[in-house]
């Protein structure tokens, strides 16, 4: 497997102009303009610099990660001052193209002038001009084409404010398609493209102008709207979506290029994705414009998960031709092999999860992986099995939570409830936990958990106890006998059947969380998780506050977390996995 082939550092085709004084590039969507952490090398500046042999690059503009288009950099320090003066003096002409819904019929041109100010979560909002921190934003818009309720606009930005065009168009009732932050219509990506840039050449002083072709996905969306599941019958559109998914995960695929390291205490920063992560999600369903498909990377292998109808032989993936075309395209990426998992709607009630028609034991493309092998996640080794039923032994969407546990665990006692194969326990032990208790009702899961602890060489670091028991019963006994923990991890299945009856997260999470909160020592923390799609993030917070009242524990802080970056959420949807860290008095 050649990671440089799958995730190239930079392509010559992305360089529009290079005369030794300036370089102009056509940034693809999915590539960030700046790294999310100091020393990172996944951004356009670092990658272009590597491609050019470590050349000097003067930076004066940025584009959002999913915005494509033109960026200009100074190649020499002598050219830098002039470019800086032009950008700061707003004499650089920047033209964008955006696809929107809601633009008024009959209105060919408009000038959007408003005051904008930072809002929460890195977004912007339109405010009164006298609001503290407000800055004037001016955008001139012209209609280029229309189709039904969709419109393509040319935008000239007279000012350079963060998210300027996005927030102003959303405020005007015409959000950009694919804009998750500002309420855009469904689209394969944020349909915003920096199409042209004009300025005086910093050395010759001549006016120069560079243009970028319009990305095909903008024109396709304008004429046909969001393709939805129809994308699997359009080879070109599918290939574009897959390329975008790859670009969005460059930081994972080429983690050898990321220079940040976990410090001795395991800390790395909330938004960082440090080196040494070889398992992650490559395609996340509709969040990557590929509905009912998930593709995960496990080192040199892929696991493709098809979300099927109640009868997997029918519906979207019952079409053998469509399935074979999908596998052929994944195979062309260059991984060692591909494993297949077909997940019916009611997969949680399956008695046999190792059915050959749902989860073939052998790869459907390429060579087989070892029956069990270790991937690395933020430097943590964890064992997986790719051909052993529908599950691999590791839930990849919990990567950041395992890192949080590692960061919180030093000198602490930790209870890992519904422990499965003990990934959280390994993280806690590596983080310096003095004592861990891992509880699960499945003998096979705990046997794999013990192997995980042995593989990570942590069995001699503190006291680590594995308990074969129904977690609901164990919690009750532990509370009665006065056991207390500094950190409790609560990640129950959305549905399960126990001796006490059936547990459904939607209705029963309050009682379970209340019991778990009773296990906390003073100033203890509960890491609470659910992947029940019917529980919204706002409701999950209410559930946990209700649980605290029931347990008579005072909450000093509750913090919820966004999904990891390899699990993008589609427009208008909520993440399926919700996490909150609850600290009690």
Coordinates of C-alpha atoms in Angstrom, one line a residue:
X1 CA 0.0 0.0 0.0
X2 CA 1.4 3.4 -1.1
X3 CA 0.0 6.2 1.1
X4 CA 1.7 8.8 -1.1
X5 CA -0.3 7.5 -4.0
X6 CA -3.6 7.5 -2.1
X7 CA -3.0 10.8 -0.4
X8 CA -0.5 12.8 -2.5
X9 CA 1.3 15.6 -0.9
X10 CA 0.5 18.0 -3.7
X11 CA -0.3 17.7 -7.4
X12 CA 1.3 19.8 -10.2
X13 CA -2.2 20.2 -11.7
X14 CA -3.2 22.3 -8.7
X15 CA -0.5 24.9 -9.6
X16 CA -2.0 27.5 -11.9
X17 CA 1.0 29.9 -12.1
X18 CA 4.5 29.9 -10.8
X19 CA 7.0 32.5 -12.0
X20 CA 9.4 32.4 -9.0
X21 CA 8.0 35.5 -7.5
X22 CA 4.4 34.4 -6.9
X23 CA 2.7 31.1 -7.1
X24 CA -1.1 30.7 -7.6
X25 CA -2.8 27.5 -6.8
X26 CA -6.3 26.1 -7.3
X27 CA -7.0 24.6 -3.9
X28 CA -9.3 21.5 -4.0
X29 CA -12.2 21.3 -1.6
X30 CA -11.4 19.4 1.5
X31 CA -7.9 20.9 1.9
X32 CA -7.6 23.3 4.8
X33 CA -5.8 26.7 4.4
X34 CA -4.2 26.4 7.8
X35 CA -3.4 23.5 10.1
X36 CA -5.6 22.8 13.1
X37 CA -2.5 22.5 15.3
X38 CA 1.0 23.9 15.6
X39 CA 3.5 22.1 13.4
X40 CA 0.8 20.3 11.4
X41 CA 1.4 19.7 7.7
X42 CA -2.1 18.9 6.3
X43 CA -2.8 22.4 5.1
X44 CA -2.2 23.9 1.7
X45 CA 0.8 26.0 2.8
X46 CA 2.7 23.1 4.3
X47 CA 1.9 20.7 1.5
X48 CA 2.7 23.2 -1.2
X49 CA 5.9 24.0 0.6
X50 CA 6.9 20.4 0.7
X51 CA 6.0 20.0 -3.0
X52 CA 8.3 22.9 -3.8
X53 CA 11.2 21.6 -1.8
X54 CA 10.7 23.8 1.3
X55 CA 10.3 27.0 -0.6
X56 CA 9.4 30.3 1.2
X57 CA 5.7 31.1 1.0
X58 CA 4.2 34.4 2.0
X59 CA 0.5 33.9 3.1
X60 CA -2.1 36.6 2.7
X61 CA -5.5 34.9 2.2
X62 CA -7.4 31.8 3.3
X63 CA -10.3 29.8 2.1
X64 CA -12.6 27.5 4.3
X65 CA -11.6 23.9 4.1
X66 CA -14.5 22.9 1.8
X67 CA -14.3 26.0 -0.3
X68 CA -12.3 25.4 -3.5
X69 CA -10.4 27.9 -5.7
X70 CA -7.6 30.3 -6.1
X71 CA -5.0 31.3 -3.5
X72 CA -1.9 33.4 -4.2
X73 CA 1.4 33.2 -2.3
X74 CA 4.6 35.2 -2.5
X75 CA 7.5 32.9 -3.5
X76 CA 10.2 35.5 -2.4
X77 CA 10.4 37.9 0.5
X78 CA 11.0 40.7 -2.0
X79 CA 7.5 40.0 -3.4
X80 CA 5.8 39.7 -0.1
X81 CA 5.5 43.4 1.0
X82 CA 3.6 44.4 -2.1
X83 CA 1.1 41.6 -1.9
X84 CA 0.5 42.3 1.8
X85 CA -0.2 46.0 1.0
X86 CA -2.6 45.1 -1.7
X87 CA -4.6 42.6 0.4
X88 CA -4.6 45.0 3.4
X89 CA -5.6 47.9 1.2
X90 CA -8.4 45.9 -0.4
X91 CA -7.2 46.5 -3.9
X92 CA -7.1 42.8 -4.7
X93 CA -10.2 41.8 -6.7
X94 CA -11.7 38.5 -5.5
X95 CA -14.5 36.8 -7.4
X96 CA -16.4 33.8 -6.2
X97 CA -19.2 31.6 -7.6
X98 CA -21.8 30.1 -5.2
X99 CA -24.8 27.9 -5.7
X100 CA -27.8 28.9 -3.5
X101 CA -31.5 28.3 -2.9
X102 CA -34.0 31.1 -2.1
X103 CA -32.6 33.8 -4.3
X104 CA -35.5 36.1 -5.3
X105 CA -36.9 35.5 -8.8
X106 CA -36.3 38.5 -11.0
X107 CA -33.5 39.9 -9.0
X108 CA -30.4 39.8 -11.2
X109 CA -28.1 41.9 -9.0
X110 CA -27.8 42.9 -5.4
X111 CA -25.3 44.5 -3.0
X112 CA -25.3 43.0 0.4
X113 CA -24.0 45.4 3.1
X114 CA -24.2 44.5 6.7
X115 CA -22.3 44.3 10.0
X116 CA -21.0 40.9 11.0
X117 CA -19.6 39.7 14.3
X118 CA -18.3 36.4 15.7
X119 CA -20.9 34.0 17.1
X120 CA -20.5 30.8 18.9
X121 CA -18.7 27.7 17.6
X122 CA -16.6 29.6 15.1
X123 CA -19.5 31.0 13.1
X124 CA -20.5 34.6 12.3
X125 CA -23.7 36.5 12.5
X126 CA -25.2 39.7 11.1
X127 CA -25.6 42.3 13.8
X128 CA -26.4 45.9 14.4
X129 CA -23.6 48.2 13.3
X130 CA -23.1 49.5 16.8
X131 CA -22.6 46.0 18.2
X132 CA -19.2 45.5 19.9
X133 CA -16.8 43.7 17.6
X134 CA -18.9 44.3 14.5
X135 CA -17.2 44.9 11.1
X136 CA -18.8 46.0 7.9
X137 CA -19.0 43.4 5.2
X138 CA -19.9 44.2 1.5
X139 CA -20.6 41.6 -1.1
X140 CA -21.9 42.3 -4.6
X141 CA -23.9 39.4 -6.2
X142 CA -25.0 38.7 -9.8
X143 CA -27.1 35.8 -11.1
X144 CA -25.2 33.7 -13.6
X145 CA -27.8 31.0 -14.1
X146 CA -31.0 29.5 -12.7
X147 CA -32.8 26.2 -12.6
X148 CA -36.0 25.8 -10.7
X149 CA -35.4 27.2 -7.1
X150 CA -31.7 26.9 -7.5
X151 CA -29.4 29.8 -8.6
X152 CA -25.7 30.2 -9.4
X153 CA -24.3 33.6 -8.3
X154 CA -21.1 35.4 -9.0
X155 CA -19.9 37.2 -5.9
X156 CA -17.4 40.1 -5.6
X157 CA -16.2 40.5 -2.1
X158 CA -15.4 44.2 -1.4
X159 CA -14.3 43.3 2.1
X160 CA -12.6 40.3 3.6
X161 CA -14.5 39.1 6.7
X162 CA -14.6 35.6 8.0
X163 CA -17.4 33.6 6.4
X164 CA -18.6 36.9 4.8
X165 CA -20.4 35.5 1.7
X166 CA -21.8 32.5 3.7
X167 CA -23.3 34.5 6.5
X168 CA -24.6 37.4 4.4
X169 CA -26.3 35.1 1.9
X170 CA -27.9 33.0 4.7
X171 CA -29.1 36.2 6.3
X172 CA -30.6 37.3 3.0
X173 CA -32.6 34.0 2.8
X174 CA -30.3 32.4 0.2
X175 CA -27.8 30.1 2.0
X176 CA -25.1 28.5 0.0
X177 CA -25.9 24.8 -0.8
X178 CA -24.0 22.4 1.3
X179 CA -23.4 24.9 4.1
X180 CA -23.8 22.9 7.3
X181 CA -23.1 25.9 9.5
X182 CA -25.6 28.3 7.9
X183 CA -28.5 26.2 6.8
X184 CA -27.7 25.4 3.2
X185 CA -29.6 22.9 1.1
X186 CA -28.2 19.4 0.7
X187 CA -25.3 19.2 -1.6
X188 CA -22.1 17.1 -2.1
X189 CA -20.0 19.9 -0.5
X190 CA -20.0 23.6 0.3
X191 CA -20.7 24.9 -3.2
X192 CA -18.5 28.0 -2.9
X193 CA -15.6 28.5 -5.3
X194 CA -12.9 31.2 -5.5
X195 CA -13.1 31.6 -9.3
X196 CA -10.8 34.6 -10.1
X197 CA -8.3 36.9 -8.5
X198 CA -6.7 40.0 -9.9
X199 CA -3.9 42.2 -8.5
X200 CA -0.7 44.0 -9.4
X201 CA 2.3 41.7 -9.8
X202 CA 4.5 42.5 -6.8
X203 CA 7.7 42.7 -9.0
X204 CA 6.6 44.0 -12.4
X205 CA 3.6 46.1 -11.1
X206 CA 1.5 44.9 -14.1
X207 CA -2.1 44.0 -13.4
X208 CA -2.5 40.2 -13.6
X209 CA -5.7 38.1 -13.4
X210 CA -6.0 34.4 -12.8
X211 CA -9.2 32.3 -13.3
X212 CA -10.2 28.8 -12.2
X213 CA -12.6 26.5 -14.1
X214 CA -15.9 25.9 -12.3
X215 CA -15.9 22.6 -10.4
X216 CA -18.3 20.2 -12.1
X217 CA -20.3 19.5 -8.9
X218 CA -21.6 23.1 -8.9
X219 CA -23.1 22.8 -12.4
X220 CA -24.4 19.3 -11.7
X221 CA -26.2 20.6 -8.5
X222 CA -27.6 23.6 -10.4
X223 CA -29.1 21.4 -13.1
X224 CA -30.1 18.3 -11.0
X225 CA -30.1 19.2 -7.4
X226 CA -28.7 16.9 -4.8
X227 CA -28.3 13.4 -6.3
X228 CA -28.9 11.5 -3.1
X229 CA -28.7 7.8 -3.6
X230 CA -28.6 8.4 -7.3
X231 CA -24.9 9.2 -7.0
X232 CA -24.2 5.5 -7.2
X233 CA -25.5 5.4 -10.7
X234 CA -23.3 8.3 -11.8
X235 CA -19.7 7.1 -11.9
X236 CA -18.3 10.6 -12.4
X237 CA -20.2 12.1 -9.4
X238 CA -19.3 9.1 -7.2
X239 CA -15.6 9.5 -8.1
X240 CA -15.7 13.2 -7.2
X241 CA -17.4 12.4 -3.8
X242 CA -14.8 9.8 -3.1
X243 CA -11.9 12.1 -4.0
X244 CA -13.3 14.7 -1.7
X245 CA -13.6 12.2 1.1
X246 CA -10.0 11.2 0.7
X247 CA -8.9 14.9 0.7
X248 CA -10.8 15.6 3.9
X249 CA -8.9 12.7 5.6
X250 CA -5.4 13.6 4.3
X251 CA -4.3 14.3 7.9
X252 CA -5.2 10.8 8.9
X253 CA -4.0 9.0 5.8
X254 CA -0.6 10.8 5.9
X255 CA -0.2 11.0 9.6
X256 CA 3.5 10.5 9.0
X257 CA 3.6 14.1 7.7
X258 CA 2.1 15.5 10.9
X259 CA 4.8 16.6 13.3
X260 CA 2.8 17.1 16.5
X261 CA 3.2 14.5 19.2
X262 CA 1.4 13.5 22.3
X263 CA 3.1 15.0 25.3
X264 CA 4.1 12.7 28.2
X265 CA 0.7 13.3 29.9
X266 CA -1.1 12.3 26.7
X267 CA -2.4 15.8 26.0
X268 CA -2.6 17.1 22.5
X269 CA -5.4 19.7 22.3
X270 CA -9.1 19.3 21.5
X271 CA -8.8 20.1 17.8
X272 CA -5.6 18.2 17.1
X273 CA -5.3 14.8 15.4
X274 CA -1.7 13.8 16.3
X275 CA 0.6 11.4 14.5
X276 CA 0.1 7.7 14.6
X277 CA -3.5 7.1 13.8
X278 CA -4.0 4.3 11.4
X279 CA -7.7 3.6 11.8
X280 CA -10.4 6.2 10.9
X281 CA -13.5 6.7 8.9
X282 CA -13.0 7.4 5.2
X283 CA -16.6 7.8 4.1
X284 CA -19.4 8.8 6.5
X285 CA -22.7 8.2 4.9
X286 CA -24.6 11.3 3.7
X287 CA -22.1 13.5 5.5
X288 CA -19.8 12.7 2.5
X289 CA -22.6 12.8 0.0
X290 CA -22.6 9.0 -0.2
X291 CA -25.8 7.9 1.6
X292 CA -26.1 4.5 3.2
X293 CA -22.4 3.8 2.9
X294 CA -19.6 3.9 5.4
X295 CA -16.0 3.1 4.7
X296 CA -13.4 2.6 7.4
X297 CA -9.6 2.4 7.2
X298 CA -7.9 -0.1 9.3
X299 CA -4.2 0.3 8.6
X300 CA -3.8 -1.1 5.0
X301 CA -7.3 -2.4 4.7
X302 CA -10.8 -1.0 4.1
X303 CA -14.1 -2.1 5.6
X304 CA -17.1 -1.1 3.5
X305 CA -20.4 -1.0 5.4
X306 CA -23.6 -1.0 3.3
X307 CA -26.7 0.1 5.2
X308 CA -29.4 -2.0 3.6
X309 CA -33.1 -2.4 3.8
X310 CA -34.8 -5.0 6.0
X311 CA -34.1 -7.5 3.3
X312 CA -30.4 -6.9 2.2
X313 CA -31.2 -8.6 -1.1
X314 CA -33.6 -5.8 -2.1
X315 CA -33.4 -2.0 -2.3
X316 CA -30.3 0.1 -3.0
X317 CA -27.6 -2.5 -2.3
X318 CA -29.6 -5.5 -3.6
X319 CA -28.5 -4.4 -7.0
X320 CA -25.5 -6.6 -7.6
X321 CA -24.2 -4.4 -10.5
X322 CA -24.2 -1.3 -8.3
X323 CA -22.5 -3.1 -5.5
X324 CA -19.8 -4.4 -7.8
X325 CA -19.1 -1.0 -9.3
X326 CA -18.7 0.4 -5.7
X327 CA -16.2 -2.3 -4.7
X328 CA -14.3 -1.8 -8.0
X329 CA -13.9 1.9 -7.3
X330 CA -12.8 1.3 -3.7
X331 CA -10.3 -1.4 -4.9
X332 CA -8.8 1.1 -7.3
X333 CA -7.7 3.3 -4.4
X334 CA -4.8 1.0 -3.7
X335 CA -5.5 -0.6 -0.3
X336 CA -4.3 -4.2 0.4
X337 CA -7.9 -5.5 0.6
X338 CA -11.6 -4.7 1.3
X339 CA -13.9 -6.4 3.8
X340 CA -17.7 -6.1 3.4
X341 CA -20.4 -5.6 6.1
X342 CA -24.0 -5.4 5.1
X343 CA -26.1 -3.9 7.9
X344 CA -29.9 -4.4 7.7
X345 CA -32.2 -1.9 9.4
X346 CA -32.7 -4.1 12.4
X347 CA -29.1 -5.3 12.7
X348 CA -29.3 -5.0 16.5
X349 CA -31.7 -7.9 16.7
X350 CA -29.6 -10.3 14.6
X351 CA -28.8 -13.5 16.4
X352 CA -25.9 -14.5 14.1
X353 CA -23.7 -11.5 13.2
X354 CA -21.3 -13.8 11.4
X355 CA -23.6 -14.7 8.5
X356 CA -21.6 -15.0 5.3
X357 CA -24.2 -13.1 3.3
X358 CA -23.8 -10.1 5.7
X359 CA -20.2 -10.3 6.8
X360 CA -18.0 -12.5 4.7
X361 CA -15.0 -13.8 6.7
X362 CA -12.7 -13.2 3.7
X363 CA -12.0 -9.9 1.9
X364 CA -14.2 -9.3 -1.2
X365 CA -11.2 -7.6 -2.9
X366 CA -7.5 -8.0 -2.4
X367 CA -5.6 -10.0 0.2
X368 CA -6.6 -11.0 3.7
X369 CA -5.6 -9.1 6.8
X370 CA -4.2 -11.1 9.8
X371 CA -7.1 -12.6 11.7
X372 CA -6.3 -10.2 14.6
X373 CA -3.9 -7.3 14.4
X374 CA -3.2 -3.9 16.1
X375 CA -4.1 -0.6 14.6
X376 CA -2.7 2.6 16.3
X377 CA -5.0 5.4 17.5
X378 CA -3.3 8.6 18.8
X379 CA -0.4 6.3 19.7
X380 CA -2.6 3.8 21.4
X381 CA -2.4 0.2 20.1
X382 CA -5.8 -1.6 19.8
X383 CA -6.6 -5.0 18.4
X384 CA -9.1 -5.5 15.6
X385 CA -10.6 -8.4 13.6
X386 CA -11.9 -7.5 10.2
X387 CA -13.4 -10.8 9.2
X388 CA -15.1 -11.8 12.4
X389 CA -18.7 -10.8 11.9
X390 CA -20.3 -7.4 11.6
X391 CA -18.1 -5.8 14.3
X392 CA -14.4 -5.3 14.2
X393 CA -13.9 -4.9 18.0
X394 CA -13.4 -1.2 17.9
X395 CA -15.9 1.7 17.5
X396 CA -13.9 4.3 15.5
X397 CA -16.2 7.2 16.4
X398 CA -15.0 7.0 20.0
X399 CA -11.4 7.9 19.1
X400 CA -11.5 11.3 20.6
X401 CA -13.3 10.0 23.7
X402 CA -10.6 7.5 24.3
X403 CA -8.1 10.3 24.0
X404 CA -10.0 12.3 26.6
X405 CA -10.0 9.3 28.9
X406 CA -6.3 9.0 28.5
X407 CA -5.9 12.7 29.4
X408 CA -8.1 12.5 32.4
X409 CA -6.9 9.2 33.9
X410 CA -3.6 10.0 35.6
X411 CA -3.8 8.9 39.2
X412 CA -7.5 8.1 39.0
X413 CA -9.8 5.2 39.5
X414 CA -11.8 4.4 36.4
X415 CA -15.0 2.3 35.9
X416 CA -15.6 1.3 32.2
X417 CA -19.2 0.1 31.9
X418 CA -20.3 -1.8 28.9
X419 CA -16.6 -2.2 28.3
X420 CA -16.8 -4.4 25.2
X421 CA -13.1 -5.1 24.2
X422 CA -11.8 -2.5 26.7
X423 CA -10.5 0.2 24.4
X424 CA -11.4 2.9 27.0
X425 CA -9.6 0.8 29.6
X426 CA -6.4 0.6 27.6
X427 CA -6.5 4.4 27.1
X428 CA -7.0 4.9 30.9
X429 CA -4.2 2.6 31.8
X430 CA -1.8 4.3 29.3
X431 CA -2.9 7.6 30.8
X432 CA -1.8 6.5 34.3
X433 CA -5.0 5.2 36.0
X434 CA -4.2 3.6 39.3
X435 CA -7.2 1.3 39.1
X436 CA -9.7 0.2 36.4
X437 CA -12.7 -2.0 36.5
X438 CA -14.1 -3.1 33.1
X439 CA -17.6 -4.6 33.1
X440 CA -19.3 -6.5 30.3
X441 CA -21.8 -9.3 30.0
X442 CA -19.9 -11.1 27.2
X443 CA -17.1 -13.5 27.9
X444 CA -15.7 -13.2 24.4
X445 CA -15.6 -9.4 24.7
X446 CA -13.7 -9.5 27.9
X447 CA -11.2 -12.1 26.6
X448 CA -10.5 -9.7 23.8
X449 CA -10.3 -6.9 26.3
X450 CA -7.6 -8.8 28.3
X451 CA -5.7 -9.3 25.1
X452 CA -5.9 -5.6 24.3
X453 CA -4.5 -4.8 27.8
X454 CA -1.7 -7.3 27.3
X455 CA -0.9 -6.1 23.8
X456 CA -0.6 -2.5 25.1
X457 CA 1.7 -3.8 27.9
X458 CA -0.3 -2.1 30.7
X459 CA -1.2 -5.1 32.9
X460 CA 1.6 -4.2 35.3
X461 CA 0.6 -0.5 35.4
X462 CA -1.9 -0.3 38.3
X463 CA -4.7 -2.6 39.1
X464 CA -7.0 -3.7 36.2
X465 CA -10.0 -5.9 37.0
X466 CA -12.3 -7.4 34.3
X467 CA -15.8 -8.3 35.6
X468 CA -18.1 -10.6 33.7
X469 CA -21.5 -9.3 34.7
X470 CA -24.6 -7.5 33.5
X471 CA -23.6 -3.8 33.8
X472 CA -27.0 -2.8 35.2
X473 CA -26.8 -5.3 38.0
X474 CA -23.1 -4.6 38.7
X475 CA -23.8 -0.8 39.0
X476 CA -26.5 -1.5 41.6
X477 CA -24.2 -3.8 43.7
X478 CA -21.3 -1.4 43.4
X479 CA -23.5 1.5 44.7
X480 CA -24.8 -0.6 47.5
X481 CA -21.4 -1.6 48.6
X482 CA -20.0 1.9 48.5
X483 CA -17.6 1.6 45.6
X484 CA -16.6 5.0 44.2
X485 CA -14.6 6.0 41.1
X486 CA -13.0 9.3 39.9
X487 CA -14.1 8.6 36.3
X488 CA -17.0 6.5 35.0
X489 CA -17.4 5.7 31.3
X490 CA -21.0 5.1 30.3
X491 CA -21.4 3.9 26.7
X492 CA -24.4 1.6 26.6
X493 CA -26.0 0.1 23.5
X494 CA -29.1 1.9 22.2
X495 CA -31.1 -1.3 22.7
X496 CA -30.3 -4.4 24.9
X497 CA -32.1 -7.1 26.7
X498 CA -31.1 -7.8 30.3
X499 CA -32.3 -9.9 33.2
X500 CA -34.3 -6.9 34.3
X501 CA -36.0 -6.5 30.9
X502 CA -35.4 -4.5 27.8
X503 CA -33.2 -1.3 27.8
X504 CA -34.0 1.4 25.3
X505 CA -31.8 4.5 25.4
X506 CA -34.6 6.8 24.3
X507 CA -36.6 6.1 27.5
X508 CA -34.2 4.4 30.0
X509 CA -31.0 6.4 29.8
X510 CA -32.0 8.7 32.7
X511 CA -32.2 5.9 35.2
X512 CA -29.0 4.3 34.0
X513 CA -27.1 7.6 34.1
X514 CA -28.5 8.3 37.6
X515 CA -27.1 5.0 38.8
X516 CA -23.7 5.7 37.2
X517 CA -23.6 9.2 38.8
X518 CA -24.0 7.6 42.2
X519 CA -20.7 5.7 41.6
X520 CA -18.7 9.0 41.4
X521 CA -16.4 10.1 44.1
X522 CA -16.4 13.9 45.0
X523 CA -15.3 16.0 42.0
X524 CA -15.7 12.8 39.9
X525 CA -16.5 12.8 36.2
X526 CA -18.9 10.9 34.1
X527 CA -18.2 10.5 30.4
X528 CA -21.7 9.7 29.0
X529 CA -22.2 8.6 25.4
X530 CA -25.1 7.5 23.2
X531 CA -25.5 6.8 19.6
X532 CA -29.3 6.6 19.6
X533 CA -30.4 8.7 16.7
X534 CA -33.6 9.7 18.4
X535 CA -31.8 11.6 21.1
X536 CA -30.8 15.1 20.1
X537 CA -27.7 16.7 21.6
X538 CA -29.9 19.3 23.4
X539 CA -32.1 16.5 24.8
X540 CA -29.1 14.5 25.9
X541 CA -28.0 17.3 28.1
X542 CA -31.5 17.5 29.7
X543 CA -31.4 13.7 30.2
X544 CA -28.1 14.0 32.1
X545 CA -29.3 16.9 34.2
X546 CA -32.4 14.9 35.1
X547 CA -30.3 12.0 36.0
X548 CA -28.2 14.2 38.3
X549 CA -31.3 15.3 40.1
X550 CA -32.5 11.8 40.5
X551 CA -29.1 10.8 41.9
X552 CA -29.0 13.9 44.1
X553 CA -25.6 14.9 42.7
X554 CA -24.8 18.5 42.0
X555 CA -23.4 19.2 38.5
X556 CA -20.5 21.7 38.6
X557 CA -19.9 21.5 34.8
X558 CA -21.3 19.7 31.8
X559 CA -19.5 19.9 28.5
X560 CA -20.6 18.2 25.3
X561 CA -18.4 17.5 22.3
X562 CA -18.6 17.7 18.5
X563 CA -18.1 14.6 16.5
X564 CA -14.6 13.8 15.2
X565 CA -13.7 15.4 11.9
X566 CA -13.8 12.1 10.0
X567 CA -17.5 11.9 10.9
X568 CA -19.0 14.9 9.1
X569 CA -22.7 15.5 9.6
X570 CA -25.0 16.2 6.6
X571 CA -26.9 19.4 6.2
X572 CA -29.8 19.7 8.6
X573 CA -28.9 16.6 10.6
X574 CA -27.4 15.9 14.0
X575 CA -24.5 13.6 14.7
X576 CA -25.6 10.1 15.6
X577 CA -23.0 9.9 18.4
X578 CA -23.5 12.3 21.4
X579 CA -21.0 12.7 24.2
X580 CA -21.0 14.8 27.4
X581 CA -18.5 15.1 30.2
X582 CA -20.3 15.6 33.5
X583 CA -18.4 16.8 36.6
X584 CA -20.1 16.6 40.0
X585 CA -19.4 18.4 43.2

